[in-house]
Amino acid sequence: MNRYFMTVLFGLLMYPVTALYAEEQATKRIEQFTNNKVKVWQTIIYPTSTKVLPMHRHDHERVLVALTDGVLKITNNKGAVHYLNLKKNKAYYLTQDVPGELHNDENMSNHPIKVMVIELN
């Protein structure tokens, strides 16, 4: 009985730690700055197919600055795939998306990819 109690207690104590770790490992967007000319955010994309940045679109031109090296697999809603090979500290100009087109971003690297995105209004 004492061993059972200790096991349950340990599980209850570890739950917040594992929940925090899972949240920390979630692909996310961190807003940085917005005004009437630009919108800036950092995106962190973790590897594995379960952490894909879901379908979305960009209605404005943007500049992406790679904060880490990595390979992004970009798949649009019609199934077309292309890859973006990111080099740390390099900037990339990206046009606005084609009307009606969505895409997702999947990290094909074995480490998190971090980028800063500057969207032009």
Short mmCIF file of N, CA and C in Angstrom, two decimals:
data_model
loop_
_atom_site.label_atom_id
_atom_site.label_comp_id
_atom_site.label_asym_id
_atom_site.label_seq_id
_atom_site.Cartn_x
_atom_site.Cartn_y
_atom_site.Cartn_z
N MET A 1 0.83 -1.19 0.00
CA MET A 1 0.00 0.00 0.00
C MET A 1 0.87 1.25 0.00
N ASN A 2 1.92 1.26 0.80
CA ASN A 2 2.81 2.42 0.87
C ASN A 2 3.48 2.67 -0.48
N ARG A 3 3.89 1.61 -1.13
CA ARG A 3 4.52 1.75 -2.45
C ARG A 3 3.52 2.31 -3.46
N TYR A 4 2.29 1.84 -3.42
CA TYR A 4 1.25 2.35 -4.30
C TYR A 4 1.03 3.85 -4.07
N PHE A 5 0.94 4.24 -2.82
CA PHE A 5 0.75 5.65 -2.47
C PHE A 5 1.90 6.50 -3.02
N MET A 6 3.12 6.02 -2.89
CA MET A 6 4.28 6.77 -3.37
C MET A 6 4.26 6.88 -4.90
N THR A 7 3.83 5.82 -5.57
CA THR A 7 3.74 5.85 -7.03
C THR A 7 2.71 6.88 -7.49
N VAL A 8 1.55 6.88 -6.86
CA VAL A 8 0.50 7.84 -7.20
C VAL A 8 0.97 9.26 -6.90
N LEU A 9 1.59 9.45 -5.76
CA LEU A 9 2.09 10.78 -5.38
C LEU A 9 3.13 11.26 -6.38
N PHE A 10 4.05 10.39 -6.77
CA PHE A 10 5.07 10.75 -7.75
C PHE A 10 4.42 11.16 -9.08
N GLY A 11 3.42 10.39 -9.52
CA GLY A 11 2.72 10.71 -10.76
C GLY A 11 2.03 12.06 -10.69
N LEU A 12 1.40 12.35 -9.57
CA LEU A 12 0.73 13.64 -9.41
C LEU A 12 1.73 14.79 -9.40
N LEU A 13 2.88 14.57 -8.79
CA LEU A 13 3.89 15.62 -8.74
C LEU A 13 4.55 15.84 -10.10
N MET A 14 4.67 14.79 -10.90
CA MET A 14 5.33 14.90 -12.19
C MET A 14 4.42 15.45 -13.29
N TYR A 15 3.11 15.36 -13.09
CA TYR A 15 2.18 15.82 -14.13
C TYR A 15 2.42 17.26 -14.56
N PRO A 16 2.55 18.23 -13.62
CA PRO A 16 2.80 19.61 -14.08
C PRO A 16 4.11 19.75 -14.86
N VAL A 17 5.12 18.98 -14.49
CA VAL A 17 6.41 19.05 -15.19
C VAL A 17 6.26 18.54 -16.61
N THR A 18 5.60 17.41 -16.79
CA THR A 18 5.43 16.86 -18.14
C THR A 18 4.51 17.73 -18.98
N ALA A 19 3.48 18.31 -18.38
CA ALA A 19 2.58 19.21 -19.12
C ALA A 19 3.34 20.44 -19.57
N LEU A 20 4.18 20.98 -18.71
CA LEU A 20 4.98 22.16 -19.06
C LEU A 20 5.96 21.82 -20.18
N TYR A 21 6.58 20.65 -20.12
CA TYR A 21 7.52 20.23 -21.16
C TYR A 21 6.80 20.08 -22.49
N ALA A 22 5.61 19.46 -22.48
CA ALA A 22 4.85 19.28 -23.72
C ALA A 22 4.47 20.64 -24.31
N GLU A 23 4.07 21.59 -23.46
CA GLU A 23 3.73 22.92 -23.95
C GLU A 23 4.96 23.61 -24.52
N GLU A 24 6.10 23.42 -23.88
CA GLU A 24 7.35 24.03 -24.33
C GLU A 24 7.75 23.48 -25.70
N GLN A 25 7.41 22.23 -25.99
CA GLN A 25 7.78 21.59 -27.25
C GLN A 25 6.77 21.83 -28.37
N ALA A 26 5.77 22.65 -28.12
CA ALA A 26 4.73 22.90 -29.13
C ALA A 26 5.21 23.93 -30.15
N THR A 27 4.97 23.63 -31.42
CA THR A 27 5.23 24.61 -32.47
C THR A 27 4.39 25.84 -32.17
N LYS A 28 5.01 27.01 -32.28
CA LYS A 28 4.28 28.22 -31.87
C LYS A 28 4.77 29.46 -32.59
N ARG A 29 3.94 30.49 -32.49
CA ARG A 29 4.23 31.82 -33.02
C ARG A 29 4.26 32.77 -31.83
N ILE A 30 5.33 33.57 -31.75
CA ILE A 30 5.50 34.52 -30.64
C ILE A 30 5.50 35.93 -31.23
N GLU A 31 4.42 36.66 -30.99
CA GLU A 31 4.30 38.02 -31.51
C GLU A 31 5.41 38.89 -30.95
N GLN A 32 6.00 39.75 -31.81
CA GLN A 32 7.09 40.63 -31.41
C GLN A 32 6.69 42.10 -31.48
N PHE A 33 6.08 42.48 -32.62
CA PHE A 33 5.83 43.90 -32.86
C PHE A 33 4.83 44.04 -33.99
N THR A 34 3.91 44.99 -33.85
CA THR A 34 2.94 45.26 -34.91
C THR A 34 2.67 46.76 -34.98
N ASN A 35 2.65 47.30 -36.19
CA ASN A 35 2.15 48.66 -36.41
C ASN A 35 1.46 48.68 -37.77
N ASN A 36 1.17 49.87 -38.31
CA ASN A 36 0.43 49.92 -39.57
C ASN A 36 1.28 49.59 -40.80
N LYS A 37 2.59 49.41 -40.62
CA LYS A 37 3.48 49.10 -41.76
C LYS A 37 4.00 47.66 -41.76
N VAL A 38 4.23 47.10 -40.57
CA VAL A 38 4.79 45.75 -40.47
C VAL A 38 4.18 44.98 -39.31
N LYS A 39 4.28 43.67 -39.42
CA LYS A 39 3.94 42.76 -38.32
C LYS A 39 5.12 41.82 -38.20
N VAL A 40 5.64 41.66 -36.98
CA VAL A 40 6.84 40.85 -36.76
C VAL A 40 6.52 39.76 -35.73
N TRP A 41 6.92 38.54 -36.04
CA TRP A 41 6.76 37.45 -35.08
C TRP A 41 7.89 36.44 -35.25
N GLN A 42 8.12 35.70 -34.17
CA GLN A 42 9.06 34.58 -34.21
C GLN A 42 8.24 33.31 -34.28
N THR A 43 8.67 32.39 -35.13
CA THR A 43 8.03 31.08 -35.20
C THR A 43 9.05 30.02 -34.83
N ILE A 44 8.62 29.08 -33.99
CA ILE A 44 9.45 27.92 -33.63
C ILE A 44 8.70 26.69 -34.12
N ILE A 45 9.35 25.92 -34.98
CA ILE A 45 8.74 24.71 -35.52
C ILE A 45 9.59 23.52 -35.08
N TYR A 46 8.98 22.64 -34.31
CA TYR A 46 9.68 21.46 -33.82
C TYR A 46 9.63 20.34 -34.86
N PRO A 47 10.63 19.47 -34.85
CA PRO A 47 10.63 18.36 -35.81
C PRO A 47 9.52 17.36 -35.49
N THR A 48 9.22 16.53 -36.40
CA THR A 48 8.23 15.44 -36.41
C THR A 48 6.93 15.90 -37.06
N SER A 49 6.26 14.95 -37.65
CA SER A 49 5.03 15.25 -38.38
C SER A 49 3.88 15.65 -37.47
N THR A 50 4.00 15.44 -36.16
CA THR A 50 2.93 15.84 -35.25
C THR A 50 3.04 17.31 -34.86
N LYS A 51 4.11 17.98 -35.24
CA LYS A 51 4.31 19.38 -34.86
C LYS A 51 4.30 20.32 -36.08
N VAL A 52 3.61 19.90 -37.13
CA VAL A 52 3.52 20.69 -38.36
C VAL A 52 2.76 21.99 -38.08
N LEU A 53 3.24 23.08 -38.66
CA LEU A 53 2.49 24.34 -38.61
C LEU A 53 1.27 24.14 -39.52
N PRO A 54 0.05 24.24 -38.98
CA PRO A 54 -1.13 23.89 -39.77
C PRO A 54 -1.36 24.79 -40.98
N MET A 55 -2.27 24.36 -41.85
CA MET A 55 -2.59 25.11 -43.07
C MET A 55 -2.91 26.57 -42.73
N HIS A 56 -2.29 27.46 -43.49
CA HIS A 56 -2.50 28.90 -43.32
C HIS A 56 -2.09 29.60 -44.61
N ARG A 57 -2.23 30.91 -44.64
CA ARG A 57 -1.83 31.66 -45.82
C ARG A 57 -1.24 33.00 -45.39
N HIS A 58 -0.53 33.62 -46.33
CA HIS A 58 0.07 34.93 -46.12
C HIS A 58 -0.46 35.86 -47.21
N ASP A 59 -1.18 36.88 -46.80
CA ASP A 59 -1.77 37.82 -47.75
C ASP A 59 -0.85 38.99 -48.06
N HIS A 60 0.33 39.00 -47.45
CA HIS A 60 1.28 40.09 -47.66
C HIS A 60 2.68 39.54 -47.92
N GLU A 61 3.51 40.34 -48.59
CA GLU A 61 4.92 39.98 -48.76
C GLU A 61 5.57 39.97 -47.39
N ARG A 62 6.67 39.21 -47.27
CA ARG A 62 7.35 39.12 -45.98
C ARG A 62 8.81 38.79 -46.18
N VAL A 63 9.56 39.08 -45.13
CA VAL A 63 10.97 38.70 -45.07
C VAL A 63 11.10 37.74 -43.91
N LEU A 64 11.73 36.61 -44.17
CA LEU A 64 11.96 35.60 -43.14
C LEU A 64 13.46 35.60 -42.84
N VAL A 65 13.82 35.72 -41.57
CA VAL A 65 15.22 35.66 -41.16
C VAL A 65 15.40 34.37 -40.37
N ALA A 66 16.26 33.49 -40.86
CA ALA A 66 16.51 32.22 -40.19
C ALA A 66 17.39 32.46 -38.96
N LEU A 67 16.90 32.02 -37.81
CA LEU A 67 17.68 32.11 -36.58
C LEU A 67 18.45 30.82 -36.33
N THR A 68 18.08 29.77 -37.07
CA THR A 68 18.79 28.48 -37.02
C THR A 68 18.85 27.92 -38.44
N ASP A 69 19.76 26.99 -38.67
CA ASP A 69 19.77 26.23 -39.92
C ASP A 69 18.60 25.25 -39.88
N GLY A 70 18.16 24.80 -41.04
CA GLY A 70 17.13 23.78 -41.07
C GLY A 70 16.49 23.67 -42.44
N VAL A 71 15.65 22.67 -42.58
CA VAL A 71 14.94 22.43 -43.83
C VAL A 71 13.44 22.40 -43.53
N LEU A 72 12.71 23.29 -44.22
CA LEU A 72 11.25 23.31 -44.11
C LEU A 72 10.64 22.67 -45.35
N LYS A 73 9.71 21.77 -45.12
CA LYS A 73 8.91 21.18 -46.20
C LYS A 73 7.60 21.96 -46.23
N ILE A 74 7.30 22.58 -47.36
CA ILE A 74 6.10 23.40 -47.49
C ILE A 74 5.17 22.71 -48.48
N THR A 75 3.97 22.37 -48.01
CA THR A 75 2.99 21.66 -48.82
C THR A 75 1.74 22.51 -48.94
N ASN A 76 1.29 22.76 -50.18
CA ASN A 76 0.08 23.58 -50.32
C ASN A 76 -1.16 22.69 -50.34
N ASN A 77 -2.33 23.34 -50.34
CA ASN A 77 -3.59 22.60 -50.27
C ASN A 77 -3.92 21.85 -51.57
N LYS A 78 -3.09 21.97 -52.58
CA LYS A 78 -3.25 21.19 -53.81
C LYS A 78 -2.27 20.02 -53.87
N GLY A 79 -1.44 19.88 -52.82
CA GLY A 79 -0.49 18.78 -52.76
C GLY A 79 0.90 19.10 -53.28
N ALA A 80 1.10 20.29 -53.84
CA ALA A 80 2.44 20.65 -54.33
C ALA A 80 3.39 20.86 -53.15
N VAL A 81 4.60 20.35 -53.29
CA VAL A 81 5.60 20.40 -52.21
C VAL A 81 6.85 21.11 -52.71
N HIS A 82 7.41 21.96 -51.86
CA HIS A 82 8.75 22.48 -52.12
C HIS A 82 9.47 22.61 -50.78
N TYR A 83 10.78 22.73 -50.85
CA TYR A 83 11.61 22.77 -49.66
C TYR A 83 12.33 24.10 -49.58
N LEU A 84 12.46 24.60 -48.37
CA LEU A 84 13.21 25.83 -48.12
C LEU A 84 14.38 25.46 -47.22
N ASN A 85 15.61 25.53 -47.77
CA ASN A 85 16.81 25.23 -47.00
C ASN A 85 17.27 26.51 -46.31
N LEU A 86 17.07 26.56 -45.01
CA LEU A 86 17.38 27.76 -44.24
C LEU A 86 18.81 27.74 -43.73
N LYS A 87 19.48 28.85 -43.84
CA LYS A 87 20.83 29.03 -43.30
C LYS A 87 20.76 30.10 -42.22
N LYS A 88 21.32 29.79 -41.07
CA LYS A 88 21.29 30.70 -39.92
C LYS A 88 21.77 32.09 -40.32
N ASN A 89 21.03 33.11 -39.86
CA ASN A 89 21.32 34.53 -40.07
C ASN A 89 21.14 35.00 -41.51
N LYS A 90 20.53 34.18 -42.36
CA LYS A 90 20.26 34.59 -43.74
C LYS A 90 18.81 35.03 -43.85
N ALA A 91 18.57 36.07 -44.67
CA ALA A 91 17.22 36.58 -44.88
C ALA A 91 16.67 36.07 -46.21
N TYR A 92 15.36 35.82 -46.26
CA TYR A 92 14.68 35.32 -47.45
C TYR A 92 13.45 36.18 -47.72
N TYR A 93 13.29 36.63 -48.95
CA TYR A 93 12.11 37.38 -49.34
C TYR A 93 11.06 36.40 -49.84
N LEU A 94 9.84 36.52 -49.34
CA LEU A 94 8.75 35.63 -49.74
C LEU A 94 7.57 36.47 -50.21
N THR A 95 7.02 36.12 -51.35
CA THR A 95 5.87 36.86 -51.89
C THR A 95 4.59 36.47 -51.15
N GLN A 96 3.55 37.25 -51.39
CA GLN A 96 2.25 36.88 -50.81
C GLN A 96 1.78 35.60 -51.49
N ASP A 97 0.94 34.86 -50.79
CA ASP A 97 0.44 33.60 -51.34
C ASP A 97 -0.55 33.85 -52.47
N VAL A 98 -0.64 32.89 -53.36
CA VAL A 98 -1.60 32.92 -54.46
C VAL A 98 -3.01 32.91 -53.85
N PRO A 99 -3.95 33.72 -54.39
CA PRO A 99 -5.31 33.72 -53.85
C PRO A 99 -5.90 32.31 -53.80
N GLY A 100 -6.52 31.98 -52.67
CA GLY A 100 -7.14 30.67 -52.49
C GLY A 100 -6.19 29.56 -52.10
N GLU A 101 -4.90 29.82 -52.05
CA GLU A 101 -3.92 28.78 -51.72
C GLU A 101 -3.55 28.85 -50.24
N LEU A 102 -3.51 27.70 -49.62
CA LEU A 102 -3.05 27.54 -48.24
C LEU A 102 -1.81 26.67 -48.27
N HIS A 103 -1.05 26.68 -47.19
CA HIS A 103 0.12 25.79 -47.08
C HIS A 103 0.39 25.47 -45.62
N ASN A 104 1.11 24.38 -45.40
CA ASN A 104 1.62 24.09 -44.06
C ASN A 104 3.13 24.01 -44.13
N ASP A 105 3.76 24.07 -42.96
CA ASP A 105 5.23 24.03 -42.86
C ASP A 105 5.61 22.89 -41.93
N GLU A 106 6.49 22.01 -42.41
CA GLU A 106 6.96 20.88 -41.60
C GLU A 106 8.47 20.94 -41.50
N ASN A 107 8.97 20.81 -40.29
CA ASN A 107 10.41 20.83 -40.02
C ASN A 107 10.98 19.45 -40.34
N MET A 108 11.85 19.38 -41.33
CA MET A 108 12.46 18.12 -41.72
C MET A 108 13.82 17.90 -41.05
N SER A 109 14.23 18.82 -40.19
CA SER A 109 15.51 18.73 -39.48
C SER A 109 15.32 17.91 -38.21
N ASN A 110 16.41 17.66 -37.50
CA ASN A 110 16.31 16.90 -36.25
C ASN A 110 16.42 17.82 -35.03
N HIS A 111 16.16 19.09 -35.22
CA HIS A 111 16.20 20.09 -34.14
C HIS A 111 15.16 21.17 -34.44
N PRO A 112 14.76 21.95 -33.45
CA PRO A 112 13.79 23.01 -33.71
C PRO A 112 14.34 24.04 -34.69
N ILE A 113 13.47 24.54 -35.55
CA ILE A 113 13.80 25.64 -36.45
C ILE A 113 13.17 26.90 -35.88
N LYS A 114 13.97 27.96 -35.82
CA LYS A 114 13.47 29.25 -35.35
C LYS A 114 13.67 30.27 -36.46
N VAL A 115 12.61 31.03 -36.74
CA VAL A 115 12.68 32.09 -37.74
C VAL A 115 12.01 33.34 -37.20
N MET A 116 12.44 34.48 -37.69
CA MET A 116 11.77 35.75 -37.43
C MET A 116 11.12 36.16 -38.74
N VAL A 117 9.84 36.49 -38.69
CA VAL A 117 9.10 36.86 -39.89
C VAL A 117 8.71 38.33 -39.78
N ILE A 118 9.01 39.10 -40.83
CA ILE A 118 8.63 40.50 -40.91
C ILE A 118 7.67 40.62 -42.09
N GLU A 119 6.40 40.78 -41.78
CA GLU A 119 5.37 40.87 -42.81
C GLU A 119 5.11 42.34 -43.13
N LEU A 120 5.14 42.66 -44.42
CA LEU A 120 4.95 44.04 -44.88
C LEU A 120 3.48 44.29 -45.18
N ASN A 121 2.92 45.35 -44.62
CA ASN A 121 1.50 45.67 -44.86
C ASN A 121 1.33 46.51 -46.10
#
